[in-house]
Coordinates of C-alpha atoms in Angstrom, one line a residue:
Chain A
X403 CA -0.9 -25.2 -5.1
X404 CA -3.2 -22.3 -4.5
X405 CA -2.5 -19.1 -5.2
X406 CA -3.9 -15.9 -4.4
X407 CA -2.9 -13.3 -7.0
X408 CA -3.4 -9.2 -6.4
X409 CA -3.4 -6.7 -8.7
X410 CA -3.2 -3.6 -5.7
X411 CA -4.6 -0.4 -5.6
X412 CA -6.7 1.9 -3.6
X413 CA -9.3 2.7 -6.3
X414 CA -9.4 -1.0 -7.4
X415 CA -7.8 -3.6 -5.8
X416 CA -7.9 -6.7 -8.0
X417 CA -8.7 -10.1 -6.2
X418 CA -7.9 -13.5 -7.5
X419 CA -7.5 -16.9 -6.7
X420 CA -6.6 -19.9 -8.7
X421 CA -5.8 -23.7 -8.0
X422 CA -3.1 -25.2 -10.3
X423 CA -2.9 -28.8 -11.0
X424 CA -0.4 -31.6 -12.7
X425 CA 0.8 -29.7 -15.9
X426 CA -0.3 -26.4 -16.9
X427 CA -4.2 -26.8 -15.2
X428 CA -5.1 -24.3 -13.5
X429 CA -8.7 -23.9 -12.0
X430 CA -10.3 -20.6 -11.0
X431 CA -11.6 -20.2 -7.3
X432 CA -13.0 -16.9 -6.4
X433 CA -12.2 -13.5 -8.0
X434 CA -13.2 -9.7 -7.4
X435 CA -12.4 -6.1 -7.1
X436 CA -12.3 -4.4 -3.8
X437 CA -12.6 -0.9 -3.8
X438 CA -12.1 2.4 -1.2
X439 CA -13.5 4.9 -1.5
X440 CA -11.2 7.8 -3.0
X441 CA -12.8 10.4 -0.3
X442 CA -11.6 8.6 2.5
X443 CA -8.2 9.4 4.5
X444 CA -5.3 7.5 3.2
X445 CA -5.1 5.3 6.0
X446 CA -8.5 4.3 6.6
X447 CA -8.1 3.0 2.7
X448 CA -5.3 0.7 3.6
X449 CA -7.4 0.0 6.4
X450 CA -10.2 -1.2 4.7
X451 CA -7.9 -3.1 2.1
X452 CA -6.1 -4.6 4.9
X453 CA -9.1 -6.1 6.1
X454 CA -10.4 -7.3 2.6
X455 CA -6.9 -9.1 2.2
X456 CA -7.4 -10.2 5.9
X457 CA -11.2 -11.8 5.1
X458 CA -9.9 -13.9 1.9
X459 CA -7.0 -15.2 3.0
X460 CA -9.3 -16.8 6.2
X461 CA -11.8 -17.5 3.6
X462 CA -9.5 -19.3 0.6
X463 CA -6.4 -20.5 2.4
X464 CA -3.8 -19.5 -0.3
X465 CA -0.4 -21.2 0.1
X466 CA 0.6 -18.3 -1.4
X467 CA 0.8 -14.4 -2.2
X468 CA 2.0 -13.1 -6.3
X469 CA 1.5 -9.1 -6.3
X470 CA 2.1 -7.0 -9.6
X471 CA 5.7 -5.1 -8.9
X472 CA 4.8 -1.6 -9.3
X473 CA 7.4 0.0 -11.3
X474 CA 6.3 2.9 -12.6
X475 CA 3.8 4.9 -13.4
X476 CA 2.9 8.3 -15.1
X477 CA 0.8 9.3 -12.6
X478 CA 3.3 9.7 -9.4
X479 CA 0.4 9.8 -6.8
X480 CA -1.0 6.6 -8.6
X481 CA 1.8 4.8 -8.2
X482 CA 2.4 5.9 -4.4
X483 CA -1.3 4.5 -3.8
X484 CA -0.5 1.4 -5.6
X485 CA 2.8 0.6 -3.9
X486 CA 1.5 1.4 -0.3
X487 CA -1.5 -1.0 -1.3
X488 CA 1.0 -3.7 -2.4
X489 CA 2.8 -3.9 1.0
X490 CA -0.6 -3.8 3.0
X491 CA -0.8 -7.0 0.9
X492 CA 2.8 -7.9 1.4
X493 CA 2.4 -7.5 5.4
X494 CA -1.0 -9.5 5.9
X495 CA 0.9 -12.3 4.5
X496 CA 4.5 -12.4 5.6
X497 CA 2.3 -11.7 9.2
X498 CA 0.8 -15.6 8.3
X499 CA 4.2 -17.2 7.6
X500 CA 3.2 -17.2 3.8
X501 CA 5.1 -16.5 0.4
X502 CA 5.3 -13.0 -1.0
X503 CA 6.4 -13.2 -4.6
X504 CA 6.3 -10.1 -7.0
X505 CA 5.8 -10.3 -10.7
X506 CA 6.3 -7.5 -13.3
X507 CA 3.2 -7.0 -15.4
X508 CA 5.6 -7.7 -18.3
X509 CA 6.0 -11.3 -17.0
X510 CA 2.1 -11.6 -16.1
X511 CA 1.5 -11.0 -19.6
X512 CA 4.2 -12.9 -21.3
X513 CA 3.3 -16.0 -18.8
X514 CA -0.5 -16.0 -20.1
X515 CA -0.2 -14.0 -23.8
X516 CA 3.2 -15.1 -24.7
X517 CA 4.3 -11.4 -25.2
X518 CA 4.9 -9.0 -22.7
X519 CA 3.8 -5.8 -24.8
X520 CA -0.2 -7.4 -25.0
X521 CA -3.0 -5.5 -24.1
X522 CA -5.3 -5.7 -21.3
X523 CA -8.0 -6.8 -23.6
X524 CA -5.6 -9.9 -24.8
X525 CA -5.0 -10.9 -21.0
X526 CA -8.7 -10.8 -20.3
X527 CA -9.3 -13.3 -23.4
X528 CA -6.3 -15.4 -22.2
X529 CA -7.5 -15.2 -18.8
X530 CA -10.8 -16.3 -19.8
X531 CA -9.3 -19.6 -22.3
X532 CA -7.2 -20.3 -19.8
X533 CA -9.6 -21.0 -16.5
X534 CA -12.5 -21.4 -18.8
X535 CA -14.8 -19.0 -17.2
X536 CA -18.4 -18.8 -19.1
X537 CA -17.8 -14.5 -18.9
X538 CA -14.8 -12.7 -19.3
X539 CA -13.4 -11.1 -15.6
X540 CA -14.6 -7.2 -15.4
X541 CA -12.7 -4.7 -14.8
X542 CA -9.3 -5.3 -15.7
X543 CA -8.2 -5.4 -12.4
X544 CA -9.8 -8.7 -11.8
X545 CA -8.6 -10.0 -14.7
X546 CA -4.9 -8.7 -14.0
X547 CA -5.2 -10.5 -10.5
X548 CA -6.0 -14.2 -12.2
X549 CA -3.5 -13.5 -14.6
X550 CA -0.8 -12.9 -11.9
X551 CA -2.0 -16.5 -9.6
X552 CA -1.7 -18.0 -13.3
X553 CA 1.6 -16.4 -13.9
X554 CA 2.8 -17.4 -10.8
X555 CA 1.5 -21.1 -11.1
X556 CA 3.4 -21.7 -14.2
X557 CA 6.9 -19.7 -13.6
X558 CA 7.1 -21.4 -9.7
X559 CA 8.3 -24.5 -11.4
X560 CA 10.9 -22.5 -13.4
X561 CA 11.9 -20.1 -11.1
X562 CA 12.7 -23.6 -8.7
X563 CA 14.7 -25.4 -11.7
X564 CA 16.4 -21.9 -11.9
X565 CA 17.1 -22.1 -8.4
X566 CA 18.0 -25.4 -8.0
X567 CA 20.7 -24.9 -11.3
X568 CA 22.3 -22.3 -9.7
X569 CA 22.9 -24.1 -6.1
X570 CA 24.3 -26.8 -8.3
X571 CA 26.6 -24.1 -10.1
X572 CA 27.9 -22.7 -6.5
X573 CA 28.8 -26.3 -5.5
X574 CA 30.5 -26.9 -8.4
X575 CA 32.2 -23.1 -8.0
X576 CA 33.1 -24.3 -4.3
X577 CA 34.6 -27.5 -5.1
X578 CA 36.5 -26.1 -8.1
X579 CA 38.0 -23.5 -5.7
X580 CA 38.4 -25.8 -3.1
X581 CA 40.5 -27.9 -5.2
X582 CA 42.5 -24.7 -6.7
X583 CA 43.2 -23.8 -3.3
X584 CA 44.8 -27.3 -2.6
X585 CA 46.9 -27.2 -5.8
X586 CA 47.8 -23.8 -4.9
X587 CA 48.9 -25.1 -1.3
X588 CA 51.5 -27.1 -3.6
X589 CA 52.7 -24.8 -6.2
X590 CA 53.5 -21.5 -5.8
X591 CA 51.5 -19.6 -3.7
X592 CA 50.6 -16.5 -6.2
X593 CA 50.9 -16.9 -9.6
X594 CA 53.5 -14.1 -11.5
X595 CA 51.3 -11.4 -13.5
X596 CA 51.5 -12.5 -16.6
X597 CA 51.2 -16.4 -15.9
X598 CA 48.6 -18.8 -15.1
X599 CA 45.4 -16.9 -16.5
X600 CA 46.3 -15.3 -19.9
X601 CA 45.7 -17.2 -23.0
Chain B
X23 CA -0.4 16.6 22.6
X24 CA 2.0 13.7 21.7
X25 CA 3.1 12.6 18.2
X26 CA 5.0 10.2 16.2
X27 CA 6.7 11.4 13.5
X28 CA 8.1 8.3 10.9
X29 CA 10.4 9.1 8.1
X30 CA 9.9 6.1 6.4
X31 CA 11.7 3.5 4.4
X32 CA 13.4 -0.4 4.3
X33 CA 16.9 0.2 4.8
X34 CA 16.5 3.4 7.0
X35 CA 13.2 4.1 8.9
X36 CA 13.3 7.2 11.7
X37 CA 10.8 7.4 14.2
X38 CA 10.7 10.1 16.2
X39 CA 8.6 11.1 19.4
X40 CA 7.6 14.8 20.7
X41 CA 5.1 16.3 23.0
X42 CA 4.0 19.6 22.5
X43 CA 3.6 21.9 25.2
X44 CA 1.7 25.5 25.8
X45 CA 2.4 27.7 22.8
X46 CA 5.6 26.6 20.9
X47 CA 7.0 24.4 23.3
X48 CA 8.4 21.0 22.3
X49 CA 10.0 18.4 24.0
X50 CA 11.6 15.2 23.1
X51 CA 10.6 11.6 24.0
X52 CA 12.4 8.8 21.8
X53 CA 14.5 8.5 18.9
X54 CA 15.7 5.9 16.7
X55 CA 16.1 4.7 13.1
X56 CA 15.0 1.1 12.1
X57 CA 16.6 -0.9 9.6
X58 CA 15.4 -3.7 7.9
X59 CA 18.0 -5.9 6.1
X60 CA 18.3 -5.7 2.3
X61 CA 18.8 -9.1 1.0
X62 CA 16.0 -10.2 3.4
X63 CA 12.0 -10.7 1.3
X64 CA 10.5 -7.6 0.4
X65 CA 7.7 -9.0 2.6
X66 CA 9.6 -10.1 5.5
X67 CA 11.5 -6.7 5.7
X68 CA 8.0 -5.2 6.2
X69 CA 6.8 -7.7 8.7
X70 CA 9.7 -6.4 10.4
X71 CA 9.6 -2.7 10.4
X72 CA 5.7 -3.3 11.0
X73 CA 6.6 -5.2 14.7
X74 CA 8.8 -1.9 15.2
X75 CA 5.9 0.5 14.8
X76 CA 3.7 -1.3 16.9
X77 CA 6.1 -1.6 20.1
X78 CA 6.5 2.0 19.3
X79 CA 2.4 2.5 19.6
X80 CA 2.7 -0.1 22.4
X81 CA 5.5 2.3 24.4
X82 CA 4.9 5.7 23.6
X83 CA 0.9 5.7 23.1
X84 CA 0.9 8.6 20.8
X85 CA -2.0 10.7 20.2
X86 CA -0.9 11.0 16.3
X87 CA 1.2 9.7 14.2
X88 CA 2.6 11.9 11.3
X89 CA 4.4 10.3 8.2
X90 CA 6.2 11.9 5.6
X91 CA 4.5 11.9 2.2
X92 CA 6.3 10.7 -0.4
X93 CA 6.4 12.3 -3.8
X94 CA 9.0 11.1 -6.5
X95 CA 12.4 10.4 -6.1
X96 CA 15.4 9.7 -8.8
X97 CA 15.0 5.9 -7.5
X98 CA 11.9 4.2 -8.5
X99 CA 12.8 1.1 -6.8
X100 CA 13.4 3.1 -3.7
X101 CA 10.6 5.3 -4.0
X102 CA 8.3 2.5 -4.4
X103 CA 9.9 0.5 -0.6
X104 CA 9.5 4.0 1.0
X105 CA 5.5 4.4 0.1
X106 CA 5.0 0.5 0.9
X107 CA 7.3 1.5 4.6
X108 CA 4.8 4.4 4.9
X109 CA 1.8 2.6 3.6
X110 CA 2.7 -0.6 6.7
X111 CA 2.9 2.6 9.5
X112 CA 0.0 4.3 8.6
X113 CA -2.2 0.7 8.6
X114 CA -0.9 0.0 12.2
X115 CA -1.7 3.4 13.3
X116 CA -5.6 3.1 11.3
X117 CA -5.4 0.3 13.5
X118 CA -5.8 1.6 16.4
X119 CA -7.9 4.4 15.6
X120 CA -4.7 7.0 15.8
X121 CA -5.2 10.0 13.3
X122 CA -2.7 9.6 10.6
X123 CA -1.2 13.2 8.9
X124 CA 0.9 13.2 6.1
X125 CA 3.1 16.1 5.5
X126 CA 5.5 17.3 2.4
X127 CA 9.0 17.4 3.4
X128 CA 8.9 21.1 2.4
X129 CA 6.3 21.8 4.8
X130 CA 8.2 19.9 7.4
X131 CA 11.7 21.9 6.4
X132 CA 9.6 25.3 6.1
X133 CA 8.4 24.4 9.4
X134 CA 11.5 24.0 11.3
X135 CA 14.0 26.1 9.3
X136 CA 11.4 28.6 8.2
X137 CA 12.8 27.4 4.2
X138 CA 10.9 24.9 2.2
X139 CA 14.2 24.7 0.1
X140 CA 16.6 23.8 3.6
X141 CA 19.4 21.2 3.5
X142 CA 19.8 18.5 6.0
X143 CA 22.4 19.9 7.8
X144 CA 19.9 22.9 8.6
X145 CA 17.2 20.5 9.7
X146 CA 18.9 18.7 12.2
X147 CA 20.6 22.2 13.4
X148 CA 16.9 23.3 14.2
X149 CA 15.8 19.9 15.6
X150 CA 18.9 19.8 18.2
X151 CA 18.2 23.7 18.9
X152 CA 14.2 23.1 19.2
X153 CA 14.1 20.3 21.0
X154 CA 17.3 20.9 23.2
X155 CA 19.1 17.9 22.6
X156 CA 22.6 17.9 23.5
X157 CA 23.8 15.8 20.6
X158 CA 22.6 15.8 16.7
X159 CA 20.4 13.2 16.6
X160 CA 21.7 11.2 13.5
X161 CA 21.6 9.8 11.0
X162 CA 19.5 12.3 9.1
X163 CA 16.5 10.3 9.2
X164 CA 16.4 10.3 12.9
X165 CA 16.0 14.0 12.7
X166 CA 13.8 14.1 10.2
X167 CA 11.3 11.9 12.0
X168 CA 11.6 14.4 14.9
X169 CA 11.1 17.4 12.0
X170 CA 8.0 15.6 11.4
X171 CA 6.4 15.2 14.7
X172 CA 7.6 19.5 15.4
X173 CA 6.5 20.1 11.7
X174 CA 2.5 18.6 13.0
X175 CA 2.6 20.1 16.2
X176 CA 3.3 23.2 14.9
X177 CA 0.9 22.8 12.0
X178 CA -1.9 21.3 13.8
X179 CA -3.5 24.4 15.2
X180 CA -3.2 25.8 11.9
X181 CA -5.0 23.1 10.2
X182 CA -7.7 23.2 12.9
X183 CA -7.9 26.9 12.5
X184 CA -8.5 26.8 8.5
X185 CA -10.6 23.6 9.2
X186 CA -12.7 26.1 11.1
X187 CA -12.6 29.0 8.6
X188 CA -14.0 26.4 6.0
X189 CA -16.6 25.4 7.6
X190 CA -18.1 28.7 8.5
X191 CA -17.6 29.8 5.0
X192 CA -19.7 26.6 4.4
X193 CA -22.3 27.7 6.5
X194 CA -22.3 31.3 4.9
X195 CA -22.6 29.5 1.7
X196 CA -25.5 27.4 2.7
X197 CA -27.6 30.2 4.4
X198 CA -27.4 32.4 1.0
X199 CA -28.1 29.8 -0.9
X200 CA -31.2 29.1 0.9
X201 CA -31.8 33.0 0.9
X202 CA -31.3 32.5 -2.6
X203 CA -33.8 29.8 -3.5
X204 CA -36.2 31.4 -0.9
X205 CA -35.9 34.6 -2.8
X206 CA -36.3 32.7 -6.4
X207 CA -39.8 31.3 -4.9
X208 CA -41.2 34.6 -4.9
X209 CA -39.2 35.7 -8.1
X210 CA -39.3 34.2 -11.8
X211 CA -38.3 30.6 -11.2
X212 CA -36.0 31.1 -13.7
X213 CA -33.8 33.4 -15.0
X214 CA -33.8 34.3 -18.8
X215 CA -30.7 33.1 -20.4
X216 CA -28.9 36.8 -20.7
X217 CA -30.1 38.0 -17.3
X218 CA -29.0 37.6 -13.5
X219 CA -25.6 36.8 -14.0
X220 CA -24.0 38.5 -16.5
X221 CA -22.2 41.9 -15.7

């Protein structure tokens, strides 16, 4: 699976794209920081970003999209220009038929660091281990954006075991109720208040 | 001059379409609120209010498109869909090579209710009043979209104006500085450390 992992922003947008294979391989493809320039109208920055997004999704074919959830930041204009950056992203590929899947950077970091307090300069190491690039990603941002296709490589498996457990877990809620319903039909309808649940 | 004023957001998106006439004058065109469903993809819900704002561009053909600028709200989570919302509109409208204007919502309240501080209630009073609409347009974001469009129609000649005054102060600026350096050819080159500009 390839993935194509964006660290947004309007200062810095970080680019990256890795290729996982059986186990916990994962292979880097292309990586980089796009950037706007901060003088520029608001929209003509997503524009520009847009277009970025556009050129490397034609260019690497990802199967699919992980962008860092923006919670929040201290800086409130930041954060705006972060989130409006993210759904530029979000909207280039839904518009392809492609996966959007958001990660906080707390998971990022657990997923590559095992701890989701570590510091940029421990996911940039990790980052670097991990794909076995000869020099470590610069800026951050590019780093962030392999850490989030890796990240996303390695919890897709989970987060499908999670899903599949808790389909199971409604079947099994469905056909437990189904059968209640069909005991019900032959005892009393509704159980007195006290009965049936206490103890 | 026509605009299109977008109060955005996922669940609740206004758009709102005015003309401007001679002087004040404003008229209405189109109003309507988009919503996007809330257990549907982050992604997808964009998509979708993004192929509402381009019929819009398609129908109306607006000479502007004005978008409320969002600050901070007591929701981060909702905050954070109503930059990405605004983010989506003001790509489609960079798109096209439409101006894109972002305005405060106390500028757009001082505008129409002459109170940066107004309630809702008071905004859509105005709206129905200015624009001469026989019903309240609702829900609130519906007439906050129109606000928007009044607020930049109202604004625009203003911003021209001061766009104007800036640049003949630049002008003025230049002309003495050249004076200036004209003058310091024929003067000391440069001035002793205490002298020239103190007192």
């Amino acid at each position: 699976m390839r993935v194509f992992g964006v660290d947004p922003g309007l200062t810095r947008c970080g680019f990256g794209v890795v290729d996982g294979g059986a186990g916990r391989t994962v292979r880097p493809v292309a990586v980089d920081v796009v950037r706007t320039p901060a003088d520029l109208d608001l929209a003509l920055r997503l524009l520009q970003l847009s277009d970025a997004v556009e050129q490397w999704l034609d260019r690497y074919q990802p199967q699919v999209v992980a962008i860092e959830r923006v919670f929040s930041q201290h800086n409130v204009r930041t954060a705006m220009g972060t989130a409006q950056a993210g759904g530029v992203v979000a909207l280039s590929a839904a518009r392809r038929g492609l996966p959007v899947v958001f990660h906080t950077p707390s998971e990022v970091k657990a997923a590559v660091t095992g701890s989701g307090r570590a510091d940029k300069a421990q996911v940039t190491a990790m980052v670097t281990k991990l794909l076995g690039l000869k020099t470590a990603p610069k800026p951050a941002d590019a780093a962030d954006a392999l850490a989030l296709a890796i990240c996303h490589l390695w919890r897709a498996p989970m987060r499908s075991r999670l899903e599949e457990a808790q389909a199971r877990a409604a079947d099994i809620a469905r056909t437990h109720r189904a059968r209640l319903a069909q005991a019900g039909a032959k005892a009393p309808a509704k159980p007195t208040k006290t009965g049936g649940r206490s103890q």
